[in-house]
PDB file of C-alpha atoms and ligand atoms in Angstrom:
ATOM      1  CA  UNK M 131     -93.983  47.207 -34.606  1.00 92.00           C
ATOM      2  CA  UNK M 132     -92.680  44.419 -37.148  1.00 95.00           C
ATOM      3  CA  UNK M 133     -93.198  44.853 -40.319  1.00 97.00           C
ATOM      4  CA  UNK M 134     -92.245  42.480 -43.851  1.00 98.00           C
ATOM      5  CA  UNK M 135     -90.940  44.401 -46.692  1.00 98.00           C
ATOM      6  CA  UNK M 136     -91.134  42.025 -49.858  1.00 98.00           C
ATOM      7  CA  UNK M 137     -88.829  41.797 -52.719  1.00 98.00           C
ATOM      8  CA  UNK M 138     -86.629  44.225 -51.669  1.00 98.00           C
ATOM      9  CA  UNK M 139     -84.305  42.257 -53.972  1.00 98.00           C
ATOM     10  CA  UNK M 140     -85.355  40.689 -57.326  1.00 98.00           C
ATOM     11  CA  UNK M 141     -83.935  37.238 -58.345  1.00 98.00           C
ATOM     12  CA  UNK M 142     -81.519  38.748 -60.708  1.00 98.00           C
ATOM     13  CA  UNK M 143     -79.931  41.027 -57.862  1.00 98.00           C
ATOM     14  CA  UNK M 144     -80.122  37.634 -55.603  1.00 98.00           C
ATOM     15  CA  UNK M 145     -78.349  35.389 -58.017  1.00 98.00           C
ATOM     16  CA  UNK M 146     -75.569  38.312 -58.386  1.00 98.00           C
ATOM     17  CA  UNK M 147     -75.004  38.377 -54.284  1.00 98.00           C
ATOM     18  CA  UNK M 148     -75.277  34.779 -54.311  1.00 98.00           C
ATOM     19  CA  UNK M 149     -72.487  34.542 -56.993  1.00 97.00           C
ATOM     20  CA  UNK M 150     -70.296  37.014 -55.086  1.00 97.00           C
ATOM     21  CA  UNK M 151     -70.637  36.221 -51.729  1.00 97.00           C
ATOM     22  CA  UNK M 152     -69.533  32.148 -52.649  1.00 96.00           C
ATOM     23  CA  UNK M 153     -66.361  33.592 -53.319  1.00 92.00           C
ATOM     24  CA  UNK M 154     -66.099  35.780 -50.219  1.00 94.00           C
ATOM     25  CA  UNK M 155     -63.800  34.733 -47.246  1.00 93.00           C
ATOM     26  CA  UNK M 156     -65.823  35.325 -43.765  1.00 96.00           C
ATOM     27  CA  UNK M 157     -64.647  36.654 -40.337  1.00 95.00           C
ATOM     28  CA  UNK M 158     -65.455  35.440 -37.017  1.00 94.00           C
ATOM     29  CA  UNK M 159     -68.566  37.660 -36.140  1.00 92.00           C
ATOM     30  CA  UNK M 160     -67.702  37.939 -32.530  1.00 90.00           C
ATOM     31  CA  UNK M 161     -65.319  40.484 -33.590  1.00 83.00           C
ATOM     32  CA  UNK M 162     -67.560  43.524 -33.992  1.00 81.00           C
ATOM     33  CA  UNK M 163     -70.233  42.459 -30.620  1.00 82.00           C
ATOM     34  CA  UNK M 164     -69.891  44.013 -27.438  1.00 82.00           C
ATOM     35  CA  UNK M 165     -69.037  41.562 -24.144  1.00 83.00           C
ATOM     36  CA  UNK M 166     -72.257  39.939 -23.600  1.00 86.00           C
ATOM     37  CA  UNK M 167     -73.748  39.517 -27.150  1.00 87.00           C
ATOM     38  CA  UNK M 168     -69.905  37.986 -27.740  1.00 88.00           C
ATOM     39  CA  UNK M 169     -70.787  34.857 -25.360  1.00 90.00           C
ATOM     40  CA  UNK M 170     -73.991  34.003 -27.754  1.00 93.00           C
ATOM     41  CA  UNK M 171     -72.563  35.037 -30.838  1.00 92.00           C
ATOM     42  CA  UNK M 172     -71.494  31.863 -33.193  1.00 95.00           C
ATOM     43  CA  UNK M 173     -71.774  33.441 -37.134  1.00 94.00           C
ATOM     44  CA  UNK M 174     -69.493  34.772 -39.416  1.00 96.00           C
ATOM     45  CA  UNK M 175     -69.810  38.046 -41.301  1.00 96.00           C
ATOM     46  CA  UNK M 176     -67.900  39.770 -43.448  1.00 96.00           C
ATOM     47  CA  UNK M 177     -65.766  43.245 -41.907  1.00 92.00           C
ATOM     48  CA  UNK M 178     -67.065  46.376 -41.718  1.00 88.00           C
ATOM     49  CA  UNK M 179     -65.938  48.171 -45.164  1.00 88.00           C
ATOM     50  CA  UNK M 180     -65.452  44.685 -47.145  1.00 95.00           C
ATOM     51  CA  UNK M 181     -65.254  45.934 -50.864  1.00 96.00           C
ATOM     52  CA  UNK M 182     -67.436  43.333 -51.372  1.00 97.00           C
ATOM     53  CA  UNK M 183     -70.430  44.288 -48.830  1.00 97.00           C
ATOM     54  CA  UNK M 184     -69.505  48.505 -49.493  1.00 96.00           C
ATOM     55  CA  UNK M 185     -70.706  46.803 -53.127  1.00 97.00           C
ATOM     56  CA  UNK M 186     -74.078  44.852 -52.588  1.00 98.00           C
ATOM     57  CA  UNK M 187     -75.226  47.463 -49.256  1.00 98.00           C
ATOM     58  CA  UNK M 188     -75.195  49.894 -52.034  1.00 98.00           C
ATOM     59  CA  UNK M 189     -77.267  47.720 -54.135  1.00 98.00           C
ATOM     60  CA  UNK M 190     -79.880  47.373 -51.278  1.00 98.00           C
ATOM     61  CA  UNK M 191     -80.084  50.895 -50.433  1.00 98.00           C
ATOM     62  CA  UNK M 192     -80.831  52.088 -54.284  1.00 98.00           C
ATOM     63  CA  UNK M 193     -83.299  49.486 -53.623  1.00 98.00           C
ATOM     64  CA  UNK M 194     -85.015  51.448 -50.664  1.00 98.00           C
ATOM     65  CA  UNK M 195     -84.704  54.655 -51.569  1.00 97.00           C
ATOM     66  CA  UNK M 196     -87.485  53.348 -53.986  1.00 97.00           C
ATOM     67  CA  UNK M 197     -89.554  51.372 -51.463  1.00 97.00           C
ATOM     68  CA  UNK M 198     -92.423  53.311 -50.245  1.00 95.00           C
ATOM     69  CA  UNK M 199     -93.142  50.543 -47.622  1.00 97.00           C
ATOM     70  CA  UNK M 200     -89.834  51.376 -46.685  1.00 98.00           C
ATOM     71  CA  UNK M 201     -90.307  54.817 -46.130  1.00 97.00           C
ATOM     72  CA  UNK M 202     -93.315  55.057 -44.762  1.00 97.00           C
ATOM     73  CA  UNK M 203     -92.692  52.407 -42.003  1.00 98.00           C
ATOM     74  CA  UNK M 204     -88.654  53.426 -41.177  1.00 98.00           C
ATOM     75  CA  UNK M 205     -89.146  57.412 -41.451  1.00 98.00           C
ATOM     76  CA  UNK M 206     -85.000  56.670 -42.211  1.00 98.00           C
ATOM     77  CA  UNK M 207     -83.035  59.830 -41.260  1.00 98.00           C
ATOM     78  CA  UNK M 208     -80.189  57.926 -41.239  1.00 97.00           C
ATOM     79  CA  UNK M 209     -79.045  54.237 -42.175  1.00 97.00           C
ATOM     80  CA  UNK M 210     -75.845  52.260 -41.312  1.00 96.00           C
ATOM     81  CA  UNK M 211     -74.052  50.840 -44.410  1.00 95.00           C
ATOM     82  CA  UNK M 212     -75.493  47.363 -44.551  1.00 97.00           C
ATOM     83  CA  UNK M 213     -73.525  44.191 -42.943  1.00 96.00           C
ATOM     84  CA  UNK M 214     -73.409  40.538 -44.275  1.00 98.00           C
ATOM     85  CA  UNK M 215     -73.535  37.438 -42.031  1.00 97.00           C
ATOM     86  CA  UNK M 216     -73.427  33.670 -43.052  1.00 98.00           C
ATOM     87  CA  UNK M 217     -74.866  31.183 -40.893  1.00 98.00           C
ATOM     88  CA  UNK M 218     -73.831  27.860 -41.353  1.00 97.00           C
ATOM     89  CA  UNK M 219     -72.787  24.103 -39.532  1.00 97.00           C
ATOM     90  CA  UNK M 220     -75.089  25.066 -36.459  1.00 97.00           C
ATOM     91  CA  UNK M 221     -74.275  28.460 -35.954  1.00 97.00           C
ATOM     92  CA  UNK M 222     -76.507  30.703 -33.822  1.00 97.00           C
ATOM     93  CA  UNK M 223     -76.992  34.086 -32.477  1.00 97.00           C
ATOM     94  CA  UNK M 224     -77.981  33.614 -28.981  1.00 97.00           C
ATOM     95  CA  UNK M 225     -80.644  36.196 -26.363  1.00 96.00           C
ATOM     96  CA  UNK M 226     -79.035  39.933 -27.154  1.00 96.00           C
ATOM     97  CA  UNK M 227     -79.894  43.263 -27.794  1.00 94.00           C
ATOM     98  CA  UNK M 228     -78.615  45.495 -30.082  1.00 94.00           C
ATOM     99  CA  UNK M 229     -75.866  48.331 -28.663  1.00 94.00           C
ATOM    100  CA  UNK M 230     -78.296  51.418 -28.926  1.00 97.00           C
ATOM    101  CA  UNK M 231     -75.423  53.684 -30.470  1.00 96.00           C
ATOM    102  CA  UNK M 232     -73.392  52.119 -33.219  1.00 95.00           C
ATOM    103  CA  UNK M 233     -70.156  54.034 -34.656  1.00 93.00           C
ATOM    104  CA  UNK M 234     -70.482  54.881 -38.953  1.00 91.00           C
ATOM    105  CA  UNK M 235     -67.430  52.560 -40.195  1.00 86.00           C
ATOM    106  CA  UNK M 236     -64.886  54.808 -41.355  1.00 86.00           C
ATOM    107  CA  UNK M 237     -66.239  58.193 -40.169  1.00 90.00           C
ATOM    108  CA  UNK M 238     -66.751  59.954 -36.848  1.00 93.00           C
ATOM    109  CA  UNK M 239     -70.332  59.505 -37.156  1.00 94.00           C
ATOM    110  CA  UNK M 240     -72.797  57.644 -35.231  1.00 96.00           C
ATOM    111  CA  UNK M 241     -76.289  56.381 -35.562  1.00 97.00           C
ATOM    112  CA  UNK M 242     -79.250  55.617 -32.918  1.00 98.00           C
ATOM    113  CA  UNK M 243     -80.287  52.184 -33.756  1.00 98.00           C
ATOM    114  CA  UNK M 244     -84.170  52.614 -33.735  1.00 98.00           C
ATOM    115  CA  UNK M 245     -84.636  50.314 -36.218  1.00 98.00           C
ATOM    116  CA  UNK M 246     -83.217  46.710 -37.629  1.00 98.00           C
ATOM    117  CA  UNK M 247     -83.820  45.881 -40.633  1.00 98.00           C
ATOM    118  CA  UNK M 248     -82.919  41.647 -41.589  1.00 98.00           C
ATOM    119  CA  UNK M 249     -82.462  40.973 -45.737  1.00 98.00           C
ATOM    120  CA  UNK M 250     -82.931  37.037 -46.062  1.00 98.00           C
ATOM    121  CA  UNK M 251     -81.216  36.821 -49.312  1.00 98.00           C
ATOM    122  CA  UNK M 252     -80.904  32.433 -49.118  1.00 98.00           C
ATOM    123  CA  UNK M 253     -83.994  30.164 -49.936  1.00 98.00           C
ATOM    124  CA  UNK M 254     -85.701  29.055 -46.846  1.00 98.00           C
ATOM    125  CA  UNK M 255     -86.255  25.828 -48.348  1.00 98.00           C
ATOM    126  CA  UNK M 256     -82.219  25.306 -48.618  1.00 98.00           C
ATOM    127  CA  UNK M 257     -81.446  25.232 -44.923  1.00 98.00           C
ATOM    128  CA  UNK M 258     -82.788  24.632 -41.945  1.00 98.00           C
ATOM    129  CA  UNK M 259     -83.002  26.316 -38.160  1.00 98.00           C
ATOM    130  CA  UNK M 260     -81.860  30.290 -38.850  1.00 98.00           C
ATOM    131  CA  UNK M 261     -85.555  31.581 -37.651  1.00 98.00           C
ATOM    132  CA  UNK M 262     -84.900  35.307 -36.453  1.00 98.00           C
ATOM    133  CA  UNK M 263     -87.160  35.020 -32.703  1.00 98.00           C
ATOM    134  CA  UNK M 264     -88.303  38.599 -32.018  1.00 98.00           C
ATOM    135  CA  UNK M 265     -88.993  39.215 -28.780  1.00 95.00           C
ATOM    136  CA  UNK M 266     -92.438  42.176 -28.482  1.00 87.00           C
ATOM    137  CA  UNK M 267     -94.883  43.209 -25.837  1.00 84.00           C
ATOM    138  CA  UNK M 268     -96.768  40.498 -27.549  1.00 87.00           C
ATOM    139  CA  UNK M 269     -94.324  37.263 -26.753  1.00 92.00           C
ATOM    140  CA  UNK M 270     -91.888  35.642 -29.559  1.00 96.00           C
ATOM    141  CA  UNK M 271     -92.025  36.007 -32.997  1.00 96.00           C
ATOM    142  CA  UNK M 272     -90.174  33.650 -35.713  1.00 97.00           C
ATOM    143  CA  UNK M 273     -89.549  35.100 -38.780  1.00 98.00           C
ATOM    144  CA  UNK M 274     -87.863  33.531 -41.603  1.00 98.00           C
ATOM    145  CA  UNK M 275     -88.232  35.094 -44.655  1.00 98.00           C
ATOM    146  CA  UNK M 276     -88.456  34.448 -48.886  1.00 98.00           C
ATOM    147  CA  UNK M 277     -84.895  34.990 -49.913  1.00 98.00           C
ATOM    148  CA  UNK M 278     -85.064  39.063 -51.486  1.00 98.00           C
ATOM    149  CA  UNK M 279     -87.135  39.789 -48.523  1.00 98.00           C
ATOM    150  CA  UNK M 280     -86.640  42.054 -45.347  1.00 98.00           C
ATOM    151  CA  UNK M 281     -88.166  42.409 -41.942  1.00 98.00           C
ATOM    152  CA  UNK M 282     -87.707  45.843 -39.764  1.00 98.00           C
ATOM    153  CA  UNK M 283     -88.412  45.283 -36.236  1.00 98.00           C
ATOM    154  CA  UNK M 284     -87.490  48.258 -33.029  1.00 96.00           C
ATOM    155  CA  UNK M 285     -84.255  48.194 -32.060  1.00 96.00           C
ATOM    156  CA  UNK M 286     -85.576  47.775 -28.831  1.00 94.00           C
ATOM    157  CA  UNK M 287     -86.227  43.919 -29.081  1.00 96.00           C
ATOM    158  CA  UNK M 288     -84.212  41.331 -27.267  1.00 97.00           C
ATOM    159  CA  UNK M 289     -84.141  38.939 -30.538  1.00 97.00           C
ATOM    160  CA  UNK M 290     -81.925  35.687 -31.364  1.00 98.00           C
ATOM    161  CA  UNK M 291     -80.853  33.535 -34.705  1.00 98.00           C
ATOM    162  CA  UNK M 292     -81.904  29.581 -34.191  1.00 98.00           C
ATOM    163  CA  UNK M 293     -79.008  27.564 -35.034  1.00 98.00           C
ATOM    164  CA  UNK M 294     -78.612  26.635 -38.408  1.00 98.00           C
ATOM    165  CA  UNK M 295     -78.781  23.082 -38.740  1.00 98.00           C
ATOM    166  CA  UNK M 296     -78.259  22.755 -42.662  1.00 98.00           C
ATOM    167  CA  UNK M 297     -77.669  23.806 -45.317  1.00 98.00           C
ATOM    168  CA  UNK M 298     -76.286  28.020 -45.528  1.00 98.00           C
ATOM    169  CA  UNK M 299     -78.133  30.963 -43.926  1.00 98.00           C
ATOM    170  CA  UNK M 300     -77.109  34.571 -45.887  1.00 98.00           C
ATOM    171  CA  UNK M 301     -78.712  37.874 -44.898  1.00 98.00           C
ATOM    172  CA  UNK M 302     -77.805  41.536 -44.604  1.00 98.00           C
ATOM    173  CA  UNK M 303     -78.454  43.363 -41.358  1.00 98.00           C
ATOM    174  CA  UNK M 304     -78.385  46.872 -40.515  1.00 98.00           C
ATOM    175  CA  UNK M 305     -79.746  49.890 -38.395  1.00 98.00           C
ATOM    176  CA  UNK M 306     -81.596  52.529 -39.243  1.00 98.00           C
ATOM    177  CA  UNK M 307     -82.387  55.580 -37.302  1.00 98.00           C
ATOM    178  CA  UNK M 308     -85.250  56.809 -37.574  1.00 98.00           C
ATOM    179  CA  UNK M 309     -86.836  60.999 -38.011  1.00 98.00           C
ATOM    180  CA  UNK M 310     -89.396  59.155 -35.225  1.00 98.00           C
ATOM    181  CA  UNK M 311     -87.515  57.847 -31.994  1.00 97.00           C
ATOM    182  CA  UNK M 312     -90.353  55.895 -30.838  1.00 97.00           C
ATOM    183  CA  UNK M 313     -91.691  52.860 -32.623  1.00 96.00           C
ATOM    184  CA  UNK M 314     -95.290  53.893 -31.132  1.00 96.00           C
ATOM    185  CA  UNK M 315     -95.719  56.829 -32.564  1.00 98.00           C
ATOM    186  CA  UNK M 316     -93.920  55.458 -35.986  1.00 98.00           C
ATOM    187  CA  UNK M 317     -96.677  52.987 -35.861  1.00 97.00           C
ATOM    188  CA  UNK M 318     -99.733  55.353 -35.415  1.00 98.00           C
ATOM    189  CA  UNK M 319     -98.001  57.372 -38.918  1.00 98.00           C
ATOM    190  CA  UNK M 320     -97.417  54.425 -40.641  1.00 98.00           C
ATOM    191  CA  UNK M 321    -101.193  53.130 -39.829  1.00 97.00           C
ATOM    192  CA  UNK M 322    -102.516  56.519 -40.644  1.00 97.00           C
ATOM    193  CA  UNK M 323    -100.491  57.020 -43.642  1.00 97.00           C
ATOM    194  CA  UNK M 324    -101.897  53.899 -44.951  1.00 95.00           C
ATOM    195  CA  UNK M 325    -104.994  54.388 -44.458  1.00 94.00           C
ATOM    196  CA  UNK M 326    -104.785  57.561 -46.412  1.00 94.00           C
ATOM    197  CA  UNK M 327    -103.258  56.011 -49.362  1.00 91.00           C
ATOM    198  CA  UNK M 328    -106.256  53.668 -49.567  1.00 91.00           C
ATOM    199  CA  UNK M 329    -109.139  56.232 -48.492  1.00 90.00           C
ATOM    200  CA  UNK M 330    -107.268  58.719 -51.463  1.00 86.00           C
ATOM    201  CA  UNK M 331    -107.448  55.090 -53.633  1.00 81.00           C
ATOM    202  CA  UNK M 332    -111.044  54.116 -53.434  1.00 74.00           C
ATOM    203  CA  UNK M 333    -113.705  55.040 -56.065  1.00 64.00           C
ATOM    204  CA  UNK M 334    -113.580  57.404 -59.061  1.00 67.00           C
ATOM    205  CA  UNK M 335    -115.826  60.557 -58.107  1.00 68.00           C
ATOM    206  CA  UNK M 336    -113.809  62.203 -55.571  1.00 77.00           C
ATOM    207  CA  UNK M 337    -115.680  62.425 -52.653  1.00 81.00           C
ATOM    208  CA  UNK M 338    -112.925  60.801 -51.090  1.00 81.00           C
ATOM    209  CA  UNK M 339    -110.286  63.593 -51.996  1.00 84.00           C
ATOM    210  CA  UNK M 340    -111.231  66.173 -49.671  1.00 87.00           C
ATOM    211  CA  UNK M 341    -111.073  63.432 -46.140  1.00 89.00           C
ATOM    212  CA  UNK M 342    -108.312  62.678 -47.789  1.00 90.00           C
ATOM    213  CA  UNK M 343    -106.686  65.990 -47.242  1.00 92.00           C
ATOM    214  CA  UNK M 344    -108.077  66.432 -43.962  1.00 94.00           C
ATOM    215  CA  UNK M 345    -105.994  63.106 -43.024  1.00 95.00           C
ATOM    216  CA  UNK M 346    -102.642  63.870 -44.629  1.00 96.00           C
ATOM    217  CA  UNK M 347    -102.696  67.200 -42.699  1.00 97.00           C
ATOM    218  CA  UNK M 348    -102.980  65.359 -39.357  1.00 98.00           C
ATOM    219  CA  UNK M 349    -100.302  63.144 -40.361  1.00 98.00           C
ATOM    220  CA  UNK M 350     -97.705  66.087 -41.967  1.00 98.00           C
ATOM    221  CA  UNK M 351     -98.645  67.654 -38.445  1.00 98.00           C
ATOM    222  CA  UNK M 352     -98.139  64.990 -36.284  1.00 98.00           C
ATOM    223  CA  UNK M 353     -94.537  64.167 -38.458  1.00 98.00           C
ATOM    224  CA  UNK M 354     -94.140  67.845 -37.599  1.00 98.00           C
ATOM    225  CA  UNK M 355     -94.649  67.352 -33.974  1.00 98.00           C
ATOM    226  CA  UNK M 356     -92.791  64.449 -33.501  1.00 98.00           C
ATOM    227  CA  UNK M 357     -89.806  64.102 -36.375  1.00 98.00           C
ATOM    228  CA  UNK M 358     -85.891  64.963 -35.062  1.00 97.00           C
ATOM    229  CA  UNK M 359     -83.638  66.200 -37.573  1.00 95.00           C
TER     230      UNK M 359
HETATM  231 NI1   NI J 271     -79.512  41.370 -33.170  1.00 95.43          NI
END
């Protein structure tokens, strides 16, 4: 399941992010990649635990905590602190898979990367290239979103970032361990959840309340069966 979540950051927050990131010193992104990914990764990144990355990451986390679409789609259990990258001057990240398990910087903890998230920070008109191309069972999908919008996709996907041939592409990216490990189960729950919300929101005569309650029971019983905490 590939889901776009609009307006994770607002215009004022984006402006603040751009001001802060303009002054930062980037590192070679290969430092955080596995051996195979290093061969195809050509970008710049803020090091783990960079104070600015931590500060901006907390802004993103606060926004996502209030985002019902994110919660319904990801059913998050643990979220790796957001990282930041910068592509310019032909930077690219060729086809790769993300590691299944990632250490949480500065701790003994690890998370399983059930979902990957990319939050676009740059206006898509300000740079050429830089599409995130995600392969799923229906083929490749090109994603290039408005600044402030985020894409969520399964950690199992092969994906790449096309070369940025003009301008600068800033993004935040991070991984989520979900309460529900499998993508197809998360999709069933998400579709059911949305249908219940629609049903509950229809009409003023309360005729939908009974069926919506029945379906909400099904939703929670499925979640109870599938969730791992
Ligand atoms: Ni990746």
